[in-house]
XYZ file of C-alpha atoms in Angstrom:
596
model
C 6.537 53.960 43.485
C 9.282 52.978 45.877
C 9.486 54.893 49.128
C 12.858 56.494 48.500
C 11.799 57.942 45.130
C 8.514 59.116 46.612
C 10.163 60.927 49.512
C 12.689 62.556 47.176
C 9.894 63.825 44.917
C 7.921 65.163 47.880
C 10.990 66.951 49.258
C 11.385 68.755 45.933
C 7.914 70.359 46.008
C 8.441 74.156 45.936
C 7.850 75.895 49.248
C 6.392 79.022 47.643
C 3.882 79.727 44.908
C 0.474 78.050 44.858
C 0.667 77.324 41.119
C 4.145 75.858 41.412
C 3.087 73.635 44.318
C 0.025 72.435 42.431
C 1.963 71.596 39.276
C 4.579 69.690 41.271
C 1.919 67.750 43.160
C 0.059 66.888 39.948
C 3.303 65.634 38.428
C 4.059 63.502 41.475
C 0.539 62.103 41.587
C 0.621 61.124 37.912
C 4.085 59.609 38.219
C 2.945 57.821 41.378
C -0.002 56.213 39.562
C 2.163 55.085 36.652
C 4.958 53.683 38.826
C 2.717 52.170 41.493
C 0.473 50.499 38.915
C 2.707 49.467 35.982
C -0.267 47.938 34.175
C -1.751 51.436 33.892
C 1.550 52.659 32.511
C 1.365 50.004 29.797
C -2.100 51.113 28.756
C -1.031 54.767 28.693
C 2.284 54.238 26.925
C 4.180 55.610 29.949
C 7.761 54.251 29.972
C 9.546 52.506 32.799
C 7.358 49.740 34.199
C 7.247 47.381 31.232
C 8.760 44.479 33.174
C 6.696 44.798 36.350
C 3.332 44.079 37.947
C 1.677 46.008 40.760
C 3.040 44.987 44.154
C 0.008 43.330 45.775
C 1.803 42.307 48.955
C 0.351 43.610 52.210
C 3.513 45.676 52.630
C 3.112 47.175 49.159
C -0.551 47.980 49.733
C 0.195 49.693 53.046
C 3.058 51.653 51.464
C 0.708 53.007 48.797
C -1.866 53.963 51.426
C 0.742 55.869 53.411
C 1.971 57.687 50.324
C -1.581 58.660 49.356
C -2.172 60.117 52.816
C 0.993 62.203 52.419
C -0.169 63.449 49.022
C -3.476 64.487 50.573
C -1.687 66.292 53.409
C 0.502 68.117 50.894
C -2.545 69.205 48.886
C -3.954 70.905 51.986
C -0.936 73.230 52.039
C -1.942 74.782 48.707
C -3.921 78.015 49.034
C -6.684 77.588 46.451
C -7.593 81.287 46.584
C -4.157 82.193 45.205
C -4.560 79.990 42.140
C -5.765 81.435 38.826
C -9.294 80.367 37.942
C -8.260 77.725 35.399
C -6.002 76.038 37.991
C -8.644 76.005 40.712
C -10.441 73.190 38.872
C -7.197 71.203 38.750
C -6.772 71.679 42.480
C -10.356 70.784 43.360
C -10.189 67.560 41.353
C -6.819 66.559 42.807
C -7.920 67.255 46.371
C -11.292 65.591 45.940
C -9.813 62.428 44.423
C -7.168 62.071 47.130
C -9.676 62.678 49.908
C -12.159 60.156 48.535
C -9.428 57.554 48.121
C -8.184 58.031 51.677
C -11.737 57.760 53.006
C -11.950 54.413 51.212
C -8.980 53.030 53.153
C -11.286 52.286 56.088
C -12.772 49.439 54.029
C -10.762 46.243 53.220
C -11.267 46.369 49.443
C -7.863 44.768 48.885
C -9.150 41.504 50.359
C -11.476 41.119 47.354
C -8.844 40.838 44.594
C -10.654 38.349 42.347
C -14.165 37.894 41.029
C -15.558 36.561 37.773
C -15.508 40.055 36.214
C -12.024 41.171 37.220
C -8.820 39.916 38.799
C -5.517 38.551 37.592
C -7.150 35.860 35.453
C -8.751 38.664 33.427
C -6.205 41.456 33.817
C -2.977 39.598 33.046
C -3.841 38.516 29.485
C -5.340 41.958 28.793
C -2.119 43.702 29.864
C 0.053 41.318 27.857
C -2.142 41.966 24.837
C -1.691 45.739 25.226
C 2.123 45.605 25.441
C 4.178 46.814 22.443
C 5.335 44.014 20.128
C 7.619 45.637 17.581
C 11.168 44.751 18.640
C 13.045 41.959 20.370
C 13.340 44.249 23.403
C 9.539 44.436 23.572
C 9.393 40.652 23.767
C 12.075 40.648 26.451
C 9.747 42.885 28.484
C 6.913 40.381 28.051
C 9.218 37.573 29.155
C 10.209 39.558 32.241
C 6.556 39.968 33.163
C 5.877 36.277 32.589
C 8.790 35.409 34.888
C 7.353 37.664 37.622
C 3.815 36.315 37.331
C 4.217 33.613 40.014
C 4.886 36.316 42.620
C 1.716 38.181 41.613
C -0.319 34.966 41.717
C 1.019 34.153 45.193
C 0.287 37.678 46.455
C -3.251 37.455 45.111
C -3.887 34.111 46.778
C -2.630 35.461 50.117
C -5.147 38.310 49.889
C -7.912 35.839 49.049
C -6.954 33.689 52.035
C -7.021 36.683 54.366
C -10.406 37.709 53.022
C -11.771 34.195 53.412
C -10.728 34.123 57.072
C -12.853 37.251 57.578
C -15.711 35.769 55.517
C -15.081 38.562 53.024
C -15.476 37.132 49.533
C -17.675 37.757 46.515
C -21.019 35.939 46.785
C -20.447 32.219 46.412
C -22.877 31.858 43.508
C -20.829 34.257 41.358
C -17.565 32.319 41.716
C -18.489 29.278 39.619
C -16.659 30.341 36.434
C -13.353 31.438 37.966
C -11.559 28.041 37.915
C -12.475 27.676 34.248
C -11.291 31.204 33.499
C -7.927 30.401 35.081
C -7.531 27.066 33.278
C -8.383 28.719 29.958
C -5.049 30.540 30.312
C -3.007 27.326 30.465
C -4.034 24.857 27.733
C -1.642 21.981 27.104
C -0.629 23.479 23.770
C 1.178 26.765 24.529
C 0.157 28.083 21.103
C -3.416 28.216 22.375
C -2.594 30.209 25.521
C -3.408 33.938 25.500
C -0.319 34.364 27.696
C 1.998 33.265 24.877
C 0.008 34.395 21.843
C 2.458 37.189 21.018
C 5.353 34.752 20.609
C 3.635 33.045 17.680
C 2.892 36.319 15.889
C 6.291 38.042 15.948
C 7.009 40.598 13.209
C 9.334 39.659 10.370
C 11.654 42.505 11.393
C 12.888 40.308 14.258
C 15.465 37.810 12.896
C 14.324 34.184 12.799
C 17.029 33.039 15.221
C 15.945 35.645 17.767
C 12.320 34.659 17.317
C 13.188 31.037 18.061
C 15.176 31.988 21.157
C 12.408 34.207 22.531
C 9.705 31.646 21.792
C 11.659 28.798 23.398
C 12.227 30.859 26.522
C 8.528 31.733 26.725
C 7.579 28.071 26.346
C 10.019 27.108 29.089
C 8.581 29.678 31.520
C 5.092 28.529 30.586
C 5.740 24.839 31.189
C 7.951 25.108 34.268
C 6.271 27.864 36.274
C 3.107 29.313 34.772
C 1.120 26.106 34.327
C 1.845 24.891 37.890
C 1.186 28.324 39.447
C -2.109 28.954 37.659
C -3.220 25.365 38.231
C -2.507 25.698 41.939
C -4.619 28.862 42.085
C -7.496 27.178 40.234
C -7.362 24.253 42.670
C -7.341 26.613 45.651
C -10.414 28.415 44.352
C -12.225 25.108 43.770
C -11.094 23.333 46.926
C -11.088 26.086 49.557
C -12.396 29.421 48.318
C -15.723 28.546 46.714
C -16.928 25.990 49.308
C -16.256 28.423 52.157
C -17.237 31.650 50.408
C -19.892 34.056 51.588
C -23.378 32.748 50.783
C -24.945 36.181 51.326
C -25.507 38.220 48.174
C -26.109 41.658 49.717
C -22.904 43.693 49.991
C -24.359 45.393 53.056
C -24.173 42.050 54.904
C -20.393 42.447 55.118
C -18.909 44.043 58.225
C -19.744 47.758 58.105
C -21.419 46.951 54.798
C -24.049 49.704 54.928
C -21.407 52.436 55.155
C -19.198 50.621 52.652
C -22.014 50.406 50.079
C -22.860 54.083 50.610
C -19.204 54.905 49.946
C -19.230 52.882 46.736
C -22.401 54.606 45.553
C -20.782 57.981 46.178
C -17.511 56.933 44.531
C -19.166 55.604 41.378
C -21.861 58.233 40.850
C -19.922 61.261 42.206
C -23.152 62.313 43.930
C -24.480 62.424 47.475
C -27.648 60.527 46.517
C -28.709 57.784 48.924
C -29.391 54.220 47.728
C -33.063 54.724 48.604
C -33.276 57.881 46.474
C -31.594 56.138 43.558
C -34.009 53.208 43.911
C -36.968 55.597 43.696
C -35.569 57.298 40.593
C -35.064 53.877 39.043
C -38.687 52.911 39.602
C -39.833 56.180 38.001
C -37.586 55.651 34.983
C -38.775 52.062 34.556
C -42.380 53.278 34.456
C -41.574 56.035 31.955
C -39.596 53.835 29.581
C -42.137 51.025 29.830
C -44.764 53.407 28.463
C -42.566 54.190 25.450
C -41.906 50.490 24.878
C -45.622 49.716 24.946
C -46.139 52.393 22.283
C -43.540 50.730 20.024
C -45.213 47.336 20.454
C -48.493 48.896 19.376
C -46.804 50.493 16.350
C -45.507 47.102 15.144
C -49.028 45.663 15.111
C -47.926 42.770 17.325
C -50.841 40.942 18.900
C -49.951 40.110 22.475
C -48.788 41.644 25.737
C -45.345 42.906 26.770
C -44.131 39.459 27.841
C -45.260 37.876 24.586
C -43.462 40.567 22.592
C -40.211 40.216 24.534
C -40.429 36.419 24.174
C -40.805 36.982 20.419
C -37.698 39.196 20.380
C -35.721 36.677 22.433
C -36.631 33.663 20.327
C -37.462 34.575 16.726
C -34.619 33.446 14.405
C -34.873 36.598 12.263
C -33.094 38.522 15.040
C -30.054 36.253 15.374
C -26.940 35.389 13.392
C -25.645 31.869 12.902
C -22.089 33.004 12.265
C -19.776 35.015 14.518
C -18.131 36.824 11.618
C -21.517 38.007 10.353
C -22.236 39.462 13.788
C -18.918 41.323 13.839
C -19.394 42.523 10.260
C -22.740 44.076 11.156
C -21.154 45.926 14.090
C -18.493 47.284 11.732
C -21.097 48.290 9.160
C -23.088 50.174 11.801
C -19.911 51.949 12.923
C -19.188 53.080 9.349
C -22.720 54.443 8.964
C -22.350 56.419 12.182
C -18.999 57.959 11.231
C -20.438 59.951 8.351
C -23.081 61.586 10.550
C -20.869 62.681 13.449
C -19.834 66.148 12.145
C -23.458 67.263 12.463
C -23.266 66.758 16.235
C -19.608 67.453 17.090
C -17.234 70.237 16.154
C -14.218 68.252 17.332
C -13.623 64.554 16.649
C -10.714 62.444 17.952
C -7.756 61.491 15.777
C -7.256 58.084 17.407
C -8.907 55.240 15.459
C -10.684 52.220 16.904
C -11.539 48.687 15.807
C -14.188 46.063 16.499
C -12.970 42.707 17.851
C -14.545 39.656 19.518
C -14.195 39.278 23.276
C -11.395 36.729 23.908
C -12.599 33.156 24.269
C -11.067 32.726 27.718
C -13.502 35.256 29.202
C -16.484 35.421 26.834
C -18.804 33.074 28.747
C -19.049 35.236 31.862
C -18.432 38.586 30.168
C -21.166 41.087 29.405
C -22.433 41.901 25.904
C -19.592 44.267 25.039
C -16.958 46.599 26.447
C -14.536 49.257 25.272
C -10.774 49.231 25.823
C -9.183 52.675 25.443
C -6.328 53.128 23.038
C -3.319 55.392 23.407
C -1.569 57.679 20.940
C 1.566 57.454 23.093
C 1.534 53.649 22.977
C 0.552 53.564 19.298
C -2.532 51.485 20.085
C -6.050 52.005 18.736
C -9.143 51.800 20.903
C -11.105 48.552 20.744
C -14.831 47.877 20.888
C -14.988 44.265 22.099
C -18.238 42.464 21.174
C -19.323 39.173 22.713
C -19.772 36.388 20.148
C -20.413 33.627 22.693
C -23.856 31.986 22.475
C -25.135 33.739 19.346
C -28.724 33.094 20.410
C -28.097 35.668 23.146
C -26.883 38.357 20.696
C -29.972 39.860 19.003
C -29.600 42.216 16.059
C -32.045 44.715 17.561
C -29.541 45.692 20.271
C -26.584 46.256 17.970
C -27.148 49.889 16.984
C -27.562 51.114 20.561
C -24.582 49.052 21.682
C -22.299 50.412 18.950
C -23.254 54.004 19.735
C -22.496 53.431 23.431
C -19.176 51.600 23.166
C -17.629 53.256 20.112
C -18.740 56.509 18.478
C -20.047 58.864 19.747
C -19.866 57.012 23.072
C -16.794 55.770 24.902
C -14.245 55.987 22.109
C -15.112 59.549 21.178
C -15.205 60.813 24.766
C -12.116 58.997 26.070
C -9.985 59.596 22.971
C -10.895 63.296 22.980
C -9.938 63.550 26.652
C -6.570 61.930 25.943
C -5.960 64.457 23.156
C -6.583 67.541 25.351
C -2.988 68.756 25.373
C -3.864 71.847 27.418
C -4.829 69.864 30.530
C -2.545 67.841 32.785
C -2.203 64.126 31.911
C -3.532 63.369 35.383
C -6.879 64.743 34.207
C -6.655 63.540 30.618
C -6.621 59.953 31.831
C -9.088 60.291 34.713
C -12.129 58.020 34.748
C -15.218 59.198 36.629
C -17.795 56.468 36.121
C -20.769 58.824 36.430
C -19.421 61.015 33.629
C -17.911 58.344 31.366
C -20.781 55.869 31.556
C -23.353 58.649 31.751
C -21.964 59.958 28.469
C -22.083 56.469 26.958
C -25.759 56.112 27.834
C -26.565 59.677 26.742
C -24.893 58.843 23.421
C -27.440 56.099 22.833
C -30.131 58.780 22.648
C -28.106 60.466 19.880
C -28.762 57.438 17.693
C -31.929 59.122 16.432
C -29.872 62.114 15.211
C -27.405 59.729 13.567
C -30.053 58.069 11.410
C -30.362 54.932 13.531
C -33.406 53.256 15.122
C -35.509 53.649 11.947
C -36.724 50.063 12.320
C -39.240 49.657 15.206
C -37.328 46.644 16.517
C -34.061 48.603 16.641
C -35.928 51.456 18.327
C -37.309 48.984 20.842
C -33.724 47.780 21.278
C -32.634 51.325 22.119
C -35.437 51.565 24.679
C -34.443 48.139 26.011
C -30.951 49.477 26.629
C -32.302 52.567 28.373
C -34.593 50.318 30.410
C -31.633 48.075 31.227
C -29.836 51.003 32.915
C -33.014 52.077 34.714
C -33.478 48.523 35.988
C -29.923 48.691 37.314
C -30.918 51.490 39.680
C -33.683 49.293 41.041
C -31.941 45.921 41.320
C -28.487 47.099 42.494
C -29.986 49.059 45.376
C -32.662 46.402 45.799
C -30.157 43.586 46.342
C -27.566 45.496 48.340
C -29.691 47.896 50.388
C -33.298 46.708 50.439
C -33.008 42.968 50.930
C -33.890 41.642 47.480
C -32.690 38.144 46.605
C -30.732 37.372 43.446
C -33.733 35.514 42.018
C -36.034 38.470 42.698
C -33.623 40.763 40.862
C -33.436 38.398 37.876
C -37.237 38.153 37.720
C -37.672 41.938 37.900
C -35.145 42.351 35.091
C -36.894 39.739 32.918
C -40.304 41.327 33.477
C -39.120 44.746 32.301
C -36.657 43.974 29.527
C -36.315 42.050 26.287
C -32.685 41.170 26.995
C -31.923 37.436 26.715
C -31.938 35.500 29.979
C -28.230 34.615 29.723
C -27.404 38.326 29.554
C -29.690 39.070 32.490
C -28.037 36.476 34.739
C -24.569 37.747 33.757
C -25.693 41.296 34.523
C -27.145 40.479 37.935
C -23.976 38.644 38.931
C -21.966 41.647 37.778
C -23.931 43.911 40.141
C -23.272 41.474 42.967
C -19.481 41.717 42.588
C -19.303 45.391 41.510
C -21.803 46.973 43.913
C -22.750 50.525 43.004
C -20.862 50.643 39.699
C -23.907 50.052 37.511
C -25.770 52.965 39.134
C -23.490 55.515 37.502
C -24.815 55.013 33.965
C -28.379 56.228 34.433
C -27.447 58.800 37.107
C -24.885 60.331 34.747
C -27.208 60.207 31.736
C -29.994 61.977 33.603
C -27.596 64.726 34.704
C -26.292 65.292 31.160
C -29.846 65.383 29.791
C -30.807 67.858 32.515
C -27.877 70.112 31.595
C -28.770 69.939 27.895
C -32.421 70.802 28.575
C -31.280 73.782 30.656
C -29.000 74.961 27.845
C -31.722 74.588 25.218
C -34.171 76.576 27.326
C -31.683 79.315 28.201
C -30.260 79.738 24.695
C -33.360 79.137 22.593
C -32.593 79.562 18.892
C -28.940 80.230 19.737
C -28.460 76.700 21.090
C -25.856 74.873 18.992
C -25.611 71.138 19.591
C -22.047 70.925 18.222
C -20.831 73.692 20.522
C -22.710 72.152 23.454
C -21.086 68.737 22.998
C -17.642 70.265 22.508
C -18.022 72.230 25.750
C -19.338 69.201 27.630
C -16.385 67.032 26.598
C -13.708 69.712 26.400
C -12.326 69.381 29.936
C -12.162 65.589 30.060
C -14.131 63.485 32.532
C -15.422 65.385 35.568
C -17.475 64.705 38.707
C -21.103 65.460 37.917
C -21.376 68.504 40.179
C -18.240 70.017 38.630
C -19.593 69.294 35.162
C -22.882 71.011 35.986
C -21.195 74.113 37.394
C -18.863 74.324 34.400
C -21.709 73.982 31.897
C -23.769 76.623 33.711
C -20.838 78.991 33.203
C -20.690 78.006 29.528
C -24.415 78.672 29.071
C -23.948 82.161 30.518
C -20.938 82.747 28.246
C -23.183 81.985 25.268
C -25.678 84.639 26.329
C -28.007 82.408 28.313
C -29.311 83.167 31.764
C -29.170 80.677 34.623
C -31.748 81.241 37.321
C -30.007 82.112 40.568
C -32.593 79.940 42.279
C -31.346 76.994 40.222
C -29.137 74.960 42.594
C -26.134 73.045 41.421
C -26.909 69.526 42.576
C -24.765 68.172 45.374
C -22.449 65.717 43.689
C -19.533 65.288 46.007
C -17.605 68.552 45.820
C -14.791 69.370 48.209
C -17.102 70.772 50.880
C -19.310 67.691 50.799
C -16.298 65.419 51.219
C -14.820 67.146 54.236
């Protein structure tokens, strides 16, 4: 958002009325996000930034920081006590988010713009793929973005260079795939480039002559500017960045790294839990789940120990497809089976559909097993469950049910699409992503597989436990590597000893935790909190507990910090006739008081 427009909007905030001030500030904040980060606007279907990329210049970054500080200052002038109860939650979330973001400005996150999991080599093709492609004007917007890409590439490289001078880079060992990821965007044949894919799939409603003109212009931009710019970046990464990158793997080895890691843990989990406490919980969960896994092994009649059984699961051909389409078909079949069972668990289901697609070839090698990309009713785009079809011998059938439940329904697609369809809450909240809630819900959803008629085969049930174990292991190895001095190899070995996941997946996962410190902790932390809330509701309500009503209440306000979720659900339990013990504390999960 340019400075002049920002100042004008701030000047127009009403001087009186707490509710009026709050609404104006929410509107500005949402507009600010959409205009400051045009890629987000594309995903949301918000008009106005279709031709632009985020300004990643130092000047642009500092401008956004200054504007965020002013938004925080303005939020402090709202008297929360004068807001009606339903608006107090809006205020608390707005204030908390702004305060946490400003606290993060003390750390130079912007000097880490690229890693093998994220960065322009991953984000640019994803944004182009999400852009509308119905009219010639839509394709003109794509062309405008392609023409502006060199500036974004240059800005990104400048940030990388500044980070390198401070020895602030992702761990060297994780950078190996980035040059290949970049070059995968610029094959000699433009038809094979994900950057130009749309220009070879134009709708028939666009006249042939216009199609030719648009395609020729795209090819010209590609040959004259995009290939040289991307190639230069790939060469820089190979020649300068990787050889001189940080050889330490622990994030806490960076300047002020201990405080920075603690901040990331707080940001991702929305709790005040220390890395040491999370590590301890992880060890306890690993022990618990391991006991359940051993019981499944015994039930199968397998003769051998845990390692022998996991080796069997990793290597026996019966658990693997030889054809990518067969793998995708099975995911789609599982999704169809789930759909018919959902009304038993949910009173409200989203209208937005979703599909199952393979992860794009340019990123599949270093991408995790699967991910979900939200859709948008405003943009006319369905959600997508992306499944990895690279190296089929790393894609066992016994993990597919748990994975589908997590990424699609009733996991990410159900929760995120429902949040987007909550017309009674501000769009700022409808589109908010709290990792502890969103990923906690995804992992909690895996446990619903039993209610959905899944996991009837002992191997699929072991797969579900493997996925639960995977998230428990994350608590141990993320904190182990970043806080407690574990090496990368030690983390890989611990993972292998406690999971049946294929070794390729394990290495990809460990390298993910190295470049996204703290993020993977949110899954299990969030799941445990949701399970705790459900157990409390079941105990308090007894025979009056209704799982459909419980899930609708849990998801009905969109994503929330975990402490806010717990407080809200305690109120819901009481509204249903349950009694919450006054001695029962609401766990400290980063509320406004804790952030001051």
